Coordinates of C-alpha atoms in Angstrom, one line a residue:
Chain A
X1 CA 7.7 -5.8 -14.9
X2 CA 6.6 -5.8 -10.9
X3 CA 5.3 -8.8 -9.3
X4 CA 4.6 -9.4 -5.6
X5 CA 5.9 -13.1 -4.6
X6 CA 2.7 -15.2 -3.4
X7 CA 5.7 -17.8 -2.1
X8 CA 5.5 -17.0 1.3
X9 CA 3.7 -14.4 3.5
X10 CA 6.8 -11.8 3.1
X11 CA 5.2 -10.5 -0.1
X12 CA 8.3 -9.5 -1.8
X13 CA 8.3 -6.5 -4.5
X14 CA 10.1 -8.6 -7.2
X15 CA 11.4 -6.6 -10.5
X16 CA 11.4 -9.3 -13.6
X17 CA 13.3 -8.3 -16.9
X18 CA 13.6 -10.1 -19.9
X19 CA 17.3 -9.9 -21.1
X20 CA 17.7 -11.7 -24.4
X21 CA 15.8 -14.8 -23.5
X22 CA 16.7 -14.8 -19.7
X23 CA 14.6 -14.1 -17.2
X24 CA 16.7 -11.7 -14.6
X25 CA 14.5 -11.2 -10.9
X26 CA 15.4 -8.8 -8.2
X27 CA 14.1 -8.0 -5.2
X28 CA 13.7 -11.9 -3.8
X29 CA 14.6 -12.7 -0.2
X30 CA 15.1 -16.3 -1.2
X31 CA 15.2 -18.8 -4.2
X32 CA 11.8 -19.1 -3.9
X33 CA 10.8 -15.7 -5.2
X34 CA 13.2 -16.3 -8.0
X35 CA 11.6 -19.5 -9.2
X36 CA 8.1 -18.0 -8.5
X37 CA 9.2 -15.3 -11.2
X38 CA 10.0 -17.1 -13.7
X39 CA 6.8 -19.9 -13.3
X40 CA 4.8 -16.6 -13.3
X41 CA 6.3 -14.9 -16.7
X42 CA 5.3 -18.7 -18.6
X43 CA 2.7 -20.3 -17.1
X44 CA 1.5 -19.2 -13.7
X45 CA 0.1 -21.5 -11.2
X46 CA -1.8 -21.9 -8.0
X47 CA -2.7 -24.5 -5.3
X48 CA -6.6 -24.4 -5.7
X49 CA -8.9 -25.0 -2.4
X50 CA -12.5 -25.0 -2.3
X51 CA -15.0 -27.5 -1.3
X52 CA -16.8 -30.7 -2.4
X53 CA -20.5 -31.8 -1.4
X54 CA -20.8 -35.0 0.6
X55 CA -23.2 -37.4 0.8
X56 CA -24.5 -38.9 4.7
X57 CA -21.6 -37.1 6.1
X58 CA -22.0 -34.9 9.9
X59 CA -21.2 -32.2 7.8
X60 CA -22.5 -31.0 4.4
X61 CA -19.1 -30.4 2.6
X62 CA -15.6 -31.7 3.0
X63 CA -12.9 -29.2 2.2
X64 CA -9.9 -29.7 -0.7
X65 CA -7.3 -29.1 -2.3
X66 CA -4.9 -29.7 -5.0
X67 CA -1.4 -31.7 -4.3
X68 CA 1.0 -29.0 -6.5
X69 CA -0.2 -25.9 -8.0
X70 CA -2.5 -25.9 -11.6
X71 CA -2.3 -24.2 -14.1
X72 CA -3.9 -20.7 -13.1
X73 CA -5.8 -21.0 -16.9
X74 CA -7.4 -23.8 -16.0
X75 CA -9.0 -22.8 -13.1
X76 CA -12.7 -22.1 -14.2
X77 CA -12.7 -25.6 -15.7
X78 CA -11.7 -27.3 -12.5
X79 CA -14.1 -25.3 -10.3
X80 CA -16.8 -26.7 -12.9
X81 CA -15.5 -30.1 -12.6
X82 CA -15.5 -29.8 -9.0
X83 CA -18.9 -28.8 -8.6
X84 CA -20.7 -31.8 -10.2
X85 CA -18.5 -34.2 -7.3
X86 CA -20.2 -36.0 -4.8
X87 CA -18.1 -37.8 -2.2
X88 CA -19.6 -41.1 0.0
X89 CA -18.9 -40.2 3.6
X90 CA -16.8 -41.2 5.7
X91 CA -13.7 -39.0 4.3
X92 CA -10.7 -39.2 6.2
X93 CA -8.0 -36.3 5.7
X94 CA -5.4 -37.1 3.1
X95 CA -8.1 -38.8 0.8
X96 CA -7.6 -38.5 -2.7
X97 CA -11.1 -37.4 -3.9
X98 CA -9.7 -37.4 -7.7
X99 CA -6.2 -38.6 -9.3
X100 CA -5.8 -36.7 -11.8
X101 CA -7.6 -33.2 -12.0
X102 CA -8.6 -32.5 -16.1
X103 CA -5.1 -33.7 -16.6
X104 CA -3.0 -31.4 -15.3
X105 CA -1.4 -34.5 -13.0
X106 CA -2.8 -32.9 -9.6
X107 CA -4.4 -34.8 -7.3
X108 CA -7.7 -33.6 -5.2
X109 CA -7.1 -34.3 -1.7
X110 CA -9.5 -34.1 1.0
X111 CA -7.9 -31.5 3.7
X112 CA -10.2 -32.4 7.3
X113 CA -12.2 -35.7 7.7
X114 CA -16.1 -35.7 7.6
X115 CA -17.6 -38.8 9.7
X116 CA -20.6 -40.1 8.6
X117 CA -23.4 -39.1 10.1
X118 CA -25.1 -41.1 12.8
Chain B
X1 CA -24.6 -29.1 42.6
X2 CA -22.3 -27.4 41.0
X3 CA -19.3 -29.8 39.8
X4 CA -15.9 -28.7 40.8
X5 CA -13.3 -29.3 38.3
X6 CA -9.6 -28.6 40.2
X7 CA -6.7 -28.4 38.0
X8 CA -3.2 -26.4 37.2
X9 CA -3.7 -24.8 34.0
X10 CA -7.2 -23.9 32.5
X11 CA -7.1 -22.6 28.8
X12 CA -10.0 -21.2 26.9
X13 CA -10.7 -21.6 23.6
X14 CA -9.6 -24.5 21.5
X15 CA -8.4 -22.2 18.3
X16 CA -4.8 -22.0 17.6
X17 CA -3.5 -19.9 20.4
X18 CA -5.3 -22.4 23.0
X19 CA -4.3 -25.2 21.6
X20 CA -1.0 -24.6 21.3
X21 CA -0.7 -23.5 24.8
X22 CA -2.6 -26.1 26.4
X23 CA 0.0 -28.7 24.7
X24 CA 2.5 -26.7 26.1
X25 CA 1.4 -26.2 29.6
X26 CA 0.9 -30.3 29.5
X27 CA 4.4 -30.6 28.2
X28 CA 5.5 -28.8 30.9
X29 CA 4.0 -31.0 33.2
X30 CA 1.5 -28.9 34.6
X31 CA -2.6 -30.9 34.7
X32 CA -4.2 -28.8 32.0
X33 CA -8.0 -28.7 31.1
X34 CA -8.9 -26.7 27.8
X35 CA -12.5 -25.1 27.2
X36 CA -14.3 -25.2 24.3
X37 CA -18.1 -24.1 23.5
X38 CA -17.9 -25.6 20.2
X39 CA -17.9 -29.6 19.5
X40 CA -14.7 -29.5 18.1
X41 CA -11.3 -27.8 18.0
X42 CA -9.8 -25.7 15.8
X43 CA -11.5 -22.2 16.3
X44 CA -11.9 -20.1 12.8
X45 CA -9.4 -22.5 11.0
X46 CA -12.4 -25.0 10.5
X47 CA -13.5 -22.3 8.0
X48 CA -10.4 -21.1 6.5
X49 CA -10.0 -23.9 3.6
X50 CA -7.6 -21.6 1.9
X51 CA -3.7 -22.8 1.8
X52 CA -1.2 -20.1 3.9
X53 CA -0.9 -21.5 6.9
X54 CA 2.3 -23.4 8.8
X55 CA 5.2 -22.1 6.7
X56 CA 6.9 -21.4 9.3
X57 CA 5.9 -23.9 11.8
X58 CA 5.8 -26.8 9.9
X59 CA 7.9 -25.6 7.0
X60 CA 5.0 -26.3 4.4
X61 CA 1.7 -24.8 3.0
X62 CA -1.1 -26.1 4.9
X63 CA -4.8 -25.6 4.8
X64 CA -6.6 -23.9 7.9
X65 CA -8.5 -27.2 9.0
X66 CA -5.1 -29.1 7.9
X67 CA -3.0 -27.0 10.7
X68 CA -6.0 -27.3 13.2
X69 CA -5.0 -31.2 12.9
X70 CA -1.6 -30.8 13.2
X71 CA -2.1 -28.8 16.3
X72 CA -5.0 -31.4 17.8
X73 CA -2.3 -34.3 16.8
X74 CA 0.5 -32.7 19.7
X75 CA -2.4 -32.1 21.7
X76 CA -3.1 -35.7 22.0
X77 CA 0.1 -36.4 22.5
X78 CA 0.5 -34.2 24.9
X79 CA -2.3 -35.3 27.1
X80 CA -4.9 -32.2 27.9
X81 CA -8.3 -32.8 29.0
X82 CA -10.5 -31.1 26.7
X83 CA -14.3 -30.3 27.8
X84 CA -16.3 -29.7 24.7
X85 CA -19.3 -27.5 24.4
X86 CA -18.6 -25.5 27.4
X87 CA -19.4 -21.8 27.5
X88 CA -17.5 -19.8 30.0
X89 CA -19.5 -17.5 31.4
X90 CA -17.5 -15.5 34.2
X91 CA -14.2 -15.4 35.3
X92 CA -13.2 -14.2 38.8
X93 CA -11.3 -10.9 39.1
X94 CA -9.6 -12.0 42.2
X95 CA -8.5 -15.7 41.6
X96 CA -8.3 -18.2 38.5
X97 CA -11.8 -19.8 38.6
X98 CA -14.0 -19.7 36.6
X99 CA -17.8 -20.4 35.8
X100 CA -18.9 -22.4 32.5
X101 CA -22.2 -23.8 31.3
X102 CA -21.9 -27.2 29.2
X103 CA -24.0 -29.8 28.9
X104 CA -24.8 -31.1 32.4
X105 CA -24.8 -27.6 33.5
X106 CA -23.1 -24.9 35.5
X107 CA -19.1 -26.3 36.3
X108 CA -16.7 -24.1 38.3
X109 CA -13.3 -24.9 37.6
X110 CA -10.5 -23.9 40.1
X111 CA -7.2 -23.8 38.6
X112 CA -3.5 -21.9 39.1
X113 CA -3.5 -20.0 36.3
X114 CA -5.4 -19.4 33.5
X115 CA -4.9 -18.6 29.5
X116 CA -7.3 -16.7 27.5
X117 CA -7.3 -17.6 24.2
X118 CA -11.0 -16.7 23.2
X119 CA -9.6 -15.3 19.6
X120 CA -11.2 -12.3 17.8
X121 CA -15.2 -10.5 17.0
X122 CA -15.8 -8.9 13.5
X123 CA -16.5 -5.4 13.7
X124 CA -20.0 -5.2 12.2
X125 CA -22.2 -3.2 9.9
X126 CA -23.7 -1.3 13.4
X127 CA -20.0 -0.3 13.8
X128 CA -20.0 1.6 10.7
X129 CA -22.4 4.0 10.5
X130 CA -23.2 3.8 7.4
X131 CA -26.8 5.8 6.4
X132 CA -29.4 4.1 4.4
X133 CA -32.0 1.1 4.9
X134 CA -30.9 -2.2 6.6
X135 CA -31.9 -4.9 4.1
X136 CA -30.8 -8.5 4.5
X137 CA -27.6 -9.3 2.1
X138 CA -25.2 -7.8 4.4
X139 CA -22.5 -10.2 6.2
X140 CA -19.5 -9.7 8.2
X141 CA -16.8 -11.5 6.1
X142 CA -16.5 -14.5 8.8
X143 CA -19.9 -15.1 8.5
X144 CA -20.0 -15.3 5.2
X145 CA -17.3 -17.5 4.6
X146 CA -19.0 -20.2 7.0
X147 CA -22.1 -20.3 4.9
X148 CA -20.0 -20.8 2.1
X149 CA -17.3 -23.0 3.3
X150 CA -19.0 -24.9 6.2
X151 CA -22.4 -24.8 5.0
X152 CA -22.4 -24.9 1.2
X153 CA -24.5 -21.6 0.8
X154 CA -23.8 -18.8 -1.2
X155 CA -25.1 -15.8 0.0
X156 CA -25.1 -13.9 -2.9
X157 CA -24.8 -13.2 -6.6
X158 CA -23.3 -10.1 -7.3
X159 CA -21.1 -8.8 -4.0
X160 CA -19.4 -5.9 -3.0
X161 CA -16.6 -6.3 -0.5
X162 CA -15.8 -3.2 2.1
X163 CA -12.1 -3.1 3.6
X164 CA -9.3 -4.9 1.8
X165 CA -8.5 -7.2 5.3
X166 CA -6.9 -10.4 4.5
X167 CA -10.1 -11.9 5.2
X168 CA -12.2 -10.0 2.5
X169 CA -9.7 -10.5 -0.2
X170 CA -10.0 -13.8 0.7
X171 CA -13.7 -14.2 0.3
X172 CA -13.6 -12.0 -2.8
X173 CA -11.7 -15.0 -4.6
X174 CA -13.9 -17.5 -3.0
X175 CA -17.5 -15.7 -4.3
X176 CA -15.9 -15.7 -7.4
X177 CA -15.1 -19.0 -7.7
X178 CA -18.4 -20.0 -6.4
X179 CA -19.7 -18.7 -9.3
X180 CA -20.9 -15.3 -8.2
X181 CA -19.8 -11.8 -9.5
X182 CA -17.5 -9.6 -7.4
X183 CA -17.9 -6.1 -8.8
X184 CA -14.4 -4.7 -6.6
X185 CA -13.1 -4.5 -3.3
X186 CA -13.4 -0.6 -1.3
X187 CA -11.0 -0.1 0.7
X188 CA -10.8 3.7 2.6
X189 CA -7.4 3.8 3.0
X190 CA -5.1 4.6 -0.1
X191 CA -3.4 1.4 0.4
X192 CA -4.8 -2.3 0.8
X193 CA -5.6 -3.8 4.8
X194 CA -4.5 -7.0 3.7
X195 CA -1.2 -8.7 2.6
X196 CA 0.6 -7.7 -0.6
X197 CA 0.4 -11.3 -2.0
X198 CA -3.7 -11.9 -1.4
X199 CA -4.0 -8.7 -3.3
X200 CA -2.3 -10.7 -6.0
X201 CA -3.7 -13.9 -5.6
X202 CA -6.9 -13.1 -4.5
X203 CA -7.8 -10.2 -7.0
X204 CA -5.2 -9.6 -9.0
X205 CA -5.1 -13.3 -10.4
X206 CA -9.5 -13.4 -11.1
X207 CA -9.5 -9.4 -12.0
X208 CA -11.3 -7.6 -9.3
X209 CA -11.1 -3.9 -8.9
X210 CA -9.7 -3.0 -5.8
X211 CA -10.8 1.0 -5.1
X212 CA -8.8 2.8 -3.0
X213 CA -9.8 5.7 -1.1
X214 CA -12.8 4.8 -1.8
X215 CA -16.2 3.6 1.2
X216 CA -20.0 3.1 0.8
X217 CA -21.6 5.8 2.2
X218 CA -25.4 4.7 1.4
X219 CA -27.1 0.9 1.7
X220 CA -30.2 0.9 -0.6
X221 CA -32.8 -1.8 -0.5
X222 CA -35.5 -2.6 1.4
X223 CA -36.1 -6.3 1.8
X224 CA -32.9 -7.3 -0.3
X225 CA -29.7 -5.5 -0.5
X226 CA -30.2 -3.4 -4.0
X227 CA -27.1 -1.7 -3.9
X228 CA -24.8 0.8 -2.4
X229 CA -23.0 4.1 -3.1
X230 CA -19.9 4.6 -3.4
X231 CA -18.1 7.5 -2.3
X232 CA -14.2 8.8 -2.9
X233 CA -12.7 9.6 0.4
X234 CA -9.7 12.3 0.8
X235 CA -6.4 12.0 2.7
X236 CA -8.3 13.0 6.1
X237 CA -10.8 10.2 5.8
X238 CA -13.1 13.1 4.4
X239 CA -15.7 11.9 1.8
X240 CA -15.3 14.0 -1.3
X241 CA -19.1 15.5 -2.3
X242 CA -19.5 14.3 -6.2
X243 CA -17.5 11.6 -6.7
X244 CA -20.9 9.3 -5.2
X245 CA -21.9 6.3 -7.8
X246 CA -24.6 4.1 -7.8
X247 CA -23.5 0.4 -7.9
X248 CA -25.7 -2.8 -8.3
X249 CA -25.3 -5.6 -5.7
X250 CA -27.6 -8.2 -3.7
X251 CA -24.8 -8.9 -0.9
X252 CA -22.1 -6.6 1.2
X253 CA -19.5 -8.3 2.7
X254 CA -17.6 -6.5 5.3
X255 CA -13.9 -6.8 6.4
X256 CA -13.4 -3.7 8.7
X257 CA -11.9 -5.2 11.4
X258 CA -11.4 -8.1 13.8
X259 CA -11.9 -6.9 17.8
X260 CA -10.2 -8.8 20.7
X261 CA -12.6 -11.0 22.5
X262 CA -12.1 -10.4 26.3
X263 CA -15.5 -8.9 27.1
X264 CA -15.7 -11.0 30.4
X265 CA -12.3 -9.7 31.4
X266 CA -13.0 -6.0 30.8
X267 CA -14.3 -5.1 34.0
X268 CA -10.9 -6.1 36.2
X269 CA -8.1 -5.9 33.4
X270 CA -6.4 -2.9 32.0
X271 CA -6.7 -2.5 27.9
X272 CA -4.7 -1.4 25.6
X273 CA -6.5 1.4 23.6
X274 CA -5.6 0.8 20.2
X275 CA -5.8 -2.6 19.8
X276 CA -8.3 -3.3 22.0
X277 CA -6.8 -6.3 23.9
X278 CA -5.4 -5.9 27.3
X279 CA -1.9 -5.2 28.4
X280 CA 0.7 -8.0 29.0
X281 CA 4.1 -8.6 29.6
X282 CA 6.6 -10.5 27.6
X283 CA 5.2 -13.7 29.4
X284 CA 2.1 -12.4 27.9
X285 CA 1.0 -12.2 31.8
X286 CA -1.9 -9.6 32.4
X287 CA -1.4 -7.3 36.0
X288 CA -3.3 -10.2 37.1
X289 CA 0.2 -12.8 37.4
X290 CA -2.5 -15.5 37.1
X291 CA -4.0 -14.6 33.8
X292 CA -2.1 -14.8 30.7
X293 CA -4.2 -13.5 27.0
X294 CA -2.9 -15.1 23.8
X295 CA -3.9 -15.0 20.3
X296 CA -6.4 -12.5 18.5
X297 CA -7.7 -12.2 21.8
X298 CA -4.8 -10.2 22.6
X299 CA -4.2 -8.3 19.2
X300 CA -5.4 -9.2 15.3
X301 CA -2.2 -10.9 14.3
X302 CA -1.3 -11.7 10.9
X303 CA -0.3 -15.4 10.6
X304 CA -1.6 -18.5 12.4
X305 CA 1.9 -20.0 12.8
X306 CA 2.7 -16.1 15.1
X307 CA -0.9 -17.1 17.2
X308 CA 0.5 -20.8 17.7
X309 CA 4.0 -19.6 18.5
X310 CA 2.8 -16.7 21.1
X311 CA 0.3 -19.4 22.5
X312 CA 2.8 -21.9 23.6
X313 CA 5.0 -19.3 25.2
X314 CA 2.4 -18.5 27.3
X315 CA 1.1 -22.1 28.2
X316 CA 5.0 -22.8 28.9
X317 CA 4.8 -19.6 31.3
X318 CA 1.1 -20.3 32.5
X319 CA 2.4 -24.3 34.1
X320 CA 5.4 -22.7 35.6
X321 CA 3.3 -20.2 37.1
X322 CA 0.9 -22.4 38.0
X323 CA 3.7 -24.8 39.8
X324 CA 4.7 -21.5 41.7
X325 CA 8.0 -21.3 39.8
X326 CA 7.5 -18.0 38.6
X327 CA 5.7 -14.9 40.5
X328 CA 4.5 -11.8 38.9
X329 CA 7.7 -10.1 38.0
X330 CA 8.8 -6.3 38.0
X331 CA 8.3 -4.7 34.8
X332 CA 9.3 -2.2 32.4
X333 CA 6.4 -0.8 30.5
X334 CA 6.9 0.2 27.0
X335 CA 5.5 3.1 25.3
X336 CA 4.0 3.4 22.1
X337 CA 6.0 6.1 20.0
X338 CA 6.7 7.8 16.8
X339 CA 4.3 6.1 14.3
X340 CA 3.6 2.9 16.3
X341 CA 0.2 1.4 16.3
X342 CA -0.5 -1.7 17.4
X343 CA 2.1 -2.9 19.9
X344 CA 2.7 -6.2 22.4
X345 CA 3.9 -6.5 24.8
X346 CA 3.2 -3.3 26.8
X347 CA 6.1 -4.1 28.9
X348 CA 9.4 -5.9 29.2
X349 CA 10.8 -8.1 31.7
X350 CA 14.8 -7.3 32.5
X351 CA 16.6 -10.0 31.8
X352 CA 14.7 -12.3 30.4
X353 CA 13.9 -12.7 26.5
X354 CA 11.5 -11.3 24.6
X355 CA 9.5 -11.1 21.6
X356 CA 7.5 -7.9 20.3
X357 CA 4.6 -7.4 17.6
X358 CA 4.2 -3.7 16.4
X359 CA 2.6 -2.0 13.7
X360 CA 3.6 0.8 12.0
X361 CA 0.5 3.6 11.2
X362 CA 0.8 4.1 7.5
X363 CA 3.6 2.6 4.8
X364 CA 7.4 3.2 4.9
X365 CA 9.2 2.1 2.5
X366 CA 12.8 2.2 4.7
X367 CA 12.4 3.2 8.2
X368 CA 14.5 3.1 12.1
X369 CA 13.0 1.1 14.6
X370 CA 14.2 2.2 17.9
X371 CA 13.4 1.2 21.2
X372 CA 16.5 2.8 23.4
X373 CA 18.3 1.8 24.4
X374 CA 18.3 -1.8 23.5
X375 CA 17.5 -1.7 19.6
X376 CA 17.7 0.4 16.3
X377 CA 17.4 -1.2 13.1
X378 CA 16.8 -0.1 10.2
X379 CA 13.7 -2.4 8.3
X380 CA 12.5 -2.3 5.0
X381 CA 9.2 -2.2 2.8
X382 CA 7.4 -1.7 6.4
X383 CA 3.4 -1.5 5.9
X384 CA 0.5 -1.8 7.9
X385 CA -0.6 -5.3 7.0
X386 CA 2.6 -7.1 8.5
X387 CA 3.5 -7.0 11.6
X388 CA 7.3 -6.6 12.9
X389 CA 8.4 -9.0 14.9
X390 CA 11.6 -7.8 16.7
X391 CA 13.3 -10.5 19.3
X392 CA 15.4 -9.2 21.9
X393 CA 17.9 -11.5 24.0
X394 CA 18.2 -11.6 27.9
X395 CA 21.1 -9.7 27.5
X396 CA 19.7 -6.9 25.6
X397 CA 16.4 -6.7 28.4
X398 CA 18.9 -6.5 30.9
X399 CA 19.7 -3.3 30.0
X400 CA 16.0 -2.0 30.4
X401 CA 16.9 -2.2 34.8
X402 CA 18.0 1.2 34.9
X403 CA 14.8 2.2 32.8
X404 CA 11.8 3.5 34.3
X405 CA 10.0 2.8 30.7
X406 CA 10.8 2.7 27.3
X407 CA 9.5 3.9 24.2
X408 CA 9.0 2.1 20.6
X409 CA 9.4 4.8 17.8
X410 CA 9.5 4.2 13.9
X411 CA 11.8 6.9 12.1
X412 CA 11.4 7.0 8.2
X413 CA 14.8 7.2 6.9

């Protein structure tokens, strides 16, 4: 099976095979591609950004992200989650917005500050 | 009266490239004042909330507005004067000064050298020539992605995105993660604009169609967008009559293209006819030894961390300039060859390192890069979407004295 690495912006072309229960990659230009692979042929995962509304901030939304990557299946449900969040200005950058996203062990951090508004 | 602002180094735009180089220039020692029409640094990062960024400057994944802060942080340390919300309005072709308009009016500031850093334009739907009505529901890919991501608007429900740039895969995930429907991504090329891993986590991962070979050739709609055709294109570019479908969609996003901003340099600078941006040396020095043009105002990069990188060399170059250590120094040019698009710098310094960005026309999967004398490698999986970045030691430039130019080619092997 082909997969392109998402690890880093070199893109690799990796080739994965499944040889009696190990999972054999080629075509990775470092480790990472390798352990990218084999996350991918279980249970993929991504680092999911979007935004959150706030409330009296200078602007309308603060920006986020998750700590590690989540599972890629539960996605939808977080962006869901997500959208019913409202967040009390001020933010500062760093700020956990949630501690533990549907239970998947992420953490929602806020990734620019929002002042409040004057 | 006009206020007078006298410093070394002026740099504007406060995006990546200007920020980096205005740090630099201050760590150099060199007084530095930074331009910015906006209220706040950071450029088009503010509005890239996507992770990608700083993998290679910082050695970690990083959101856009998180490596804007990382950026502002050394730029606070490195002590640059920053006037916000000023618009620079003309630069003089004979000596670094130049006109702005901020808030208590017109300010003229007289500097030693000068970098450009005023980023990239989006190539727009007038660009296109695309026939048909002009309904609202059409954005540039930019734009859209600040209603989204700045402003918490959606601009549409069901979306079609033209050209598979990094910035309209991008926004294809984002749409559909908002909640709206992207029906596929058209791209007129028969491979993708963008990088090989957006295609897979941008489409790929939420399964949107990417169609190659493929362009709108019709907008329908008269108030609202109501949809566009779709045509198959051939290997010339050539649309192929028959293969046109109808498709549904209240918004076009387009991603055809990002153009260097240097429209109030193009009247006394040289340009580079490809990319668009003007022509530098490996200080990144225009034929005026005053001005130096960083960034996506010099050509469309790929990666933030490159911008950053290429903007601190110049700021470095720009104070030492500016403190009269450094004059404008005899060149090499270099030629754009065999299968070479976009290329900087457009000449070489002997003896001194340098770093060059090219772009090869269509995909090779193994091909020699050769500028003789000085280097021939042979690189692998080279495509469109990533740049090559070849670095070149003193000693190697040295070589280039007996040159009267040299020539970049790409050989498929």
């Amino acid at each position: 099976m082909r997969l392109v690495c998402i690890a880093c912006p070199l893109g690799c072309e990796l080739l994965v095979r499944e040889d009696s229960g190990r999972v054999l990659v080629q075509g990775n230009r470092c480790t990472r591609g390798e352990a990218y692979a084999r996350e991918e042929m279980t249970d993929p995962k991504r680092v999911l950004a979007t935004s959150v509304k706030v409330l009296g901030g200078d602007y309308p939304l603060v920006s986020v992200r998750t700590d590690r990557p989540v599972p890629k299946r539960l996605i939808p449900e977080i962006m869901a989650f997500i959208r019913t969040l409202r967040v009390e200005a001020p933010v500062e950058l760093g700020q956990i917005i949630v501690e533990d996203l549907l239970g998947s062990g992420a953490k929602l951090l806020a990734t620019r500050t929002v002042r409040r508004a004057d | 009266m006009i206020k007078v602002w006298k410093v070394e180094v002026a740099v504007v735009g406060g995006g990546a490239a200007g920020m980096a180089a205005a740090a630099a220039a201050a760590r150099e020692g060199a007084s530095v004042l930074l331009l910015e029409r906006n209220t706040c640094l950071g450029g088009v990062l503010d509005q890239c909330i996507h992770p990608g960024f700083g993998l290679h400057r910082y050695k970690e994944e990083l959101t856009g507005p998180e490596f804007a802060f990382r950026l502002h942080t050394e730029l606070e340390k490195a002590r640059v004067e920053v006037a916000f919300s000023h618009t620079v309005i003309n630069v003089n072709p004979q000596k670094p000064e130049i006109l702005a308009v901020g808030p208590n009016g017109l300010v003229r500031v007289q500097a030693k050298a000068v970098v450009w850093a005023c980023g990239a334009w989006e190539r727009p739907l007038g660009h296109l020539l695309i026939p048909g009505t002009r309904p609202a529901g059409i954005f540039t890919a930019g734009l859209a992605q600040r209603l989204v991501n700045i402003h918490g608007l959606l601009p549409g429900r069901r979306v079609l995105i033209l050209g598979s740039g990094d910035i309209g895969l991008i926004m294809a995930r984002r749409f559909h993660l908002e909640g709206a429907e992207v029906v596929g991504v058209a791209e007129i090329k028969p491979f993708p604009g963008g990088l090989l891993r957006n295609v897979r986590q941008c489409l790929e991962d939420y399964g949107i169609p990417l169609f190659l070979r493929t362009t709108v050739s019709e907008i329908h709609g008269r108030d609202r967008l109501t949809g566009v055709t779709l045509v198959e294109v051939d290997e010339q570019g050539k649309t192929i009559p028959g293969t046109e479908r109808f498709i549904k969609v209240d918004t076009l996003v387009l991603s055809v293209g990002l153009i260097p901003e240097i429209r109030l340099l193009e009247g006394f600078l040289s340009c580079d006819h490809v990319q668009r941006g003007p022509r530098v040396n490996s200080f990144w020095q225009t034929e005026h030894p005053w001005l130096f043009v960083v960034g996506n105002a010099l050509v469309v990069f790929d990666l933030v961390d490159t911008v950053a990188a290429v903007g601190e060399e110049a700021g470095r170059f720009a104070a030492r300039f500016a403190c009269g250590e450094m004059q404008g120094e005899p060149c090499v040019p270099l030629k754009r060859g065999q299968n070479v698009a976009a290329l900087v710098p457009q000449a070489f310094i002997p003896g001194e390192p340098a770093r060059l960005f090219l772009r090869v026309i269509r995909p090779f999967p193994k091909a020699r890069v050769k500028i003789s004398p000085v280097y021939s490698k042979v690189h692998l999986g080279l495509r469109p979407a990533e740049m090559v970045e070849i670095r070149l030691s003193s000693e190697a430039t040295a070589e280039l004295q007996r040159c009267s130019e040299a020539t970049v080619e790409v050989h498929p092997q």
